[in-house]
Amino acid sequence: MGSTRRAFTPEYKEQSVAFVIDGGRPVAEVARNIGVHEMTLGKWVKVAREAAESGKNPDAPLGESERAELVRLRAESRDDKSAIAELRMQAAFAGRVATWFAKGRQ
């Protein structure tokens, strides 16, 4: 049986984070009061604080250079995964060949 994930609106997250940051209340207390896991609220608060420090909105759309960088990194990741799969296949083949030759020597 799979678990169901609750979805929270951005407004709900903002209000919850405001209780912690603006209200000066502990994450554990606020999480308990609103019925959210403490780690979940802690992550929301961390993201909000990092966004405030950097001056960027984490939900803002990507700029053209950021989008190009993301496309480039995804392509590199695909290439790396292909290379890893190829090397694993070669290692498995080498292991089978070594086993075959080892049987012939005994």
PDB file of N, CA, C and O in Angstrom, residues 7-17 44 57 59:
ATOM      1  N   ALA A   7      -0.243  17.826  -0.598  1.00  0.00           N
ATOM      2  CA  ALA A   7       0.261  18.949  -1.379  1.00  0.00           C
ATOM      3  C   ALA A   7      -0.112  20.237  -0.646  1.00  0.00           C
ATOM      4  O   ALA A   7      -1.233  20.391  -0.168  1.00  0.00           O
ATOM      5  N   PHE A   8       0.848  21.140  -0.552  1.00  0.00           N
ATOM      6  CA  PHE A   8       0.628  22.405   0.127  1.00  0.00           C
ATOM      7  C   PHE A   8       0.788  23.538  -0.867  1.00  0.00           C
ATOM      8  O   PHE A   8       1.724  23.543  -1.674  1.00  0.00           O
ATOM      9  N   THR A   9      -0.104  24.499  -0.803  1.00  0.00           N
ATOM     10  CA  THR A   9      -0.021  25.651  -1.698  1.00  0.00           C
ATOM     11  C   THR A   9       1.129  26.549  -1.265  1.00  0.00           C
ATOM     12  O   THR A   9       1.530  26.543  -0.094  1.00  0.00           O
ATOM     13  N   PRO A  10       1.649  27.337  -2.195  1.00  0.00           N
ATOM     14  CA  PRO A  10       2.711  28.282  -1.821  1.00  0.00           C
ATOM     15  C   PRO A  10       2.263  29.259  -0.730  1.00  0.00           C
ATOM     16  O   PRO A  10       3.055  29.628   0.133  1.00  0.00           O
ATOM     17  N   GLU A  11       1.009  29.648  -0.763  1.00  0.00           N
ATOM     18  CA  GLU A  11       0.496  30.563   0.261  1.00  0.00           C
ATOM     19  C   GLU A  11       0.525  29.920   1.644  1.00  0.00           C
ATOM     20  O   GLU A  11       0.877  30.559   2.638  1.00  0.00           O
ATOM     21  N   TYR A  12       0.153  28.648   1.711  1.00  0.00           N
ATOM     22  CA  TYR A  12       0.167  27.922   2.983  1.00  0.00           C
ATOM     23  C   TYR A  12       1.587  27.842   3.529  1.00  0.00           C
ATOM     24  O   TYR A  12       1.831  28.061   4.716  1.00  0.00           O
ATOM     25  N   LYS A  13       2.540  27.548   2.636  1.00  0.00           N
ATOM     26  CA  LYS A  13       3.934  27.463   3.048  1.00  0.00           C
ATOM     27  C   LYS A  13       4.433  28.816   3.556  1.00  0.00           C
ATOM     28  O   LYS A  13       5.108  28.895   4.582  1.00  0.00           O
ATOM     29  N   GLU A  14       4.086  29.886   2.822  1.00  0.00           N
ATOM     30  CA  GLU A  14       4.524  31.232   3.222  1.00  0.00           C
ATOM     31  C   GLU A  14       3.983  31.601   4.594  1.00  0.00           C
ATOM     32  O   GLU A  14       4.703  32.155   5.434  1.00  0.00           O
ATOM     33  N   GLN A  15       2.714  31.306   4.834  1.00  0.00           N
ATOM     34  CA  GLN A  15       2.110  31.627   6.130  1.00  0.00           C
ATOM     35  C   GLN A  15       2.759  30.805   7.248  1.00  0.00           C
ATOM     36  O   GLN A  15       3.031  31.323   8.333  1.00  0.00           O
ATOM     37  N   SER A  16       3.018  29.543   6.967  1.00  0.00           N
ATOM     38  CA  SER A  16       3.643  28.679   7.970  1.00  0.00           C
ATOM     39  C   SER A  16       5.045  29.172   8.313  1.00  0.00           C
ATOM     40  O   SER A  16       5.430  29.220   9.481  1.00  0.00           O
ATOM     41  N   VAL A  17       5.795  29.552   7.288  1.00  0.00           N
ATOM     42  CA  VAL A  17       7.149  30.064   7.497  1.00  0.00           C
ATOM     43  C   VAL A  17       7.096  31.384   8.259  1.00  0.00           C
ATOM     44  O   VAL A  17       7.926  31.644   9.128  1.00  0.00           O
ATOM     45  N   TRP A  44      11.073  24.195   4.657  1.00  0.00           N
ATOM     46  CA  TRP A  44      10.446  25.408   4.112  1.00  0.00           C
ATOM     47  C   TRP A  44      11.120  26.654   4.678  1.00  0.00           C
ATOM     48  O   TRP A  44      11.386  27.613   3.962  1.00  0.00           O
ATOM     49  N   ASN A  57      14.046  34.654  -5.463  1.00  0.00           N
ATOM     50  CA  ASN A  57      12.867  33.851  -5.177  1.00  0.00           C
ATOM     51  C   ASN A  57      13.116  32.446  -5.732  1.00  0.00           C
ATOM     52  O   ASN A  57      13.351  32.291  -6.931  1.00  0.00           O
ATOM     53  N   ASP A  59      11.163  30.126  -6.417  1.00  0.00           N
ATOM     54  CA  ASP A  59      10.126  29.693  -7.345  1.00  0.00           C
ATOM     55  C   ASP A  59      10.076  30.556  -8.595  1.00  0.00           C
ATOM     56  O   ASP A  59       9.218  30.363  -9.449  1.00  0.00           O
TER      57      ASP A  59
END
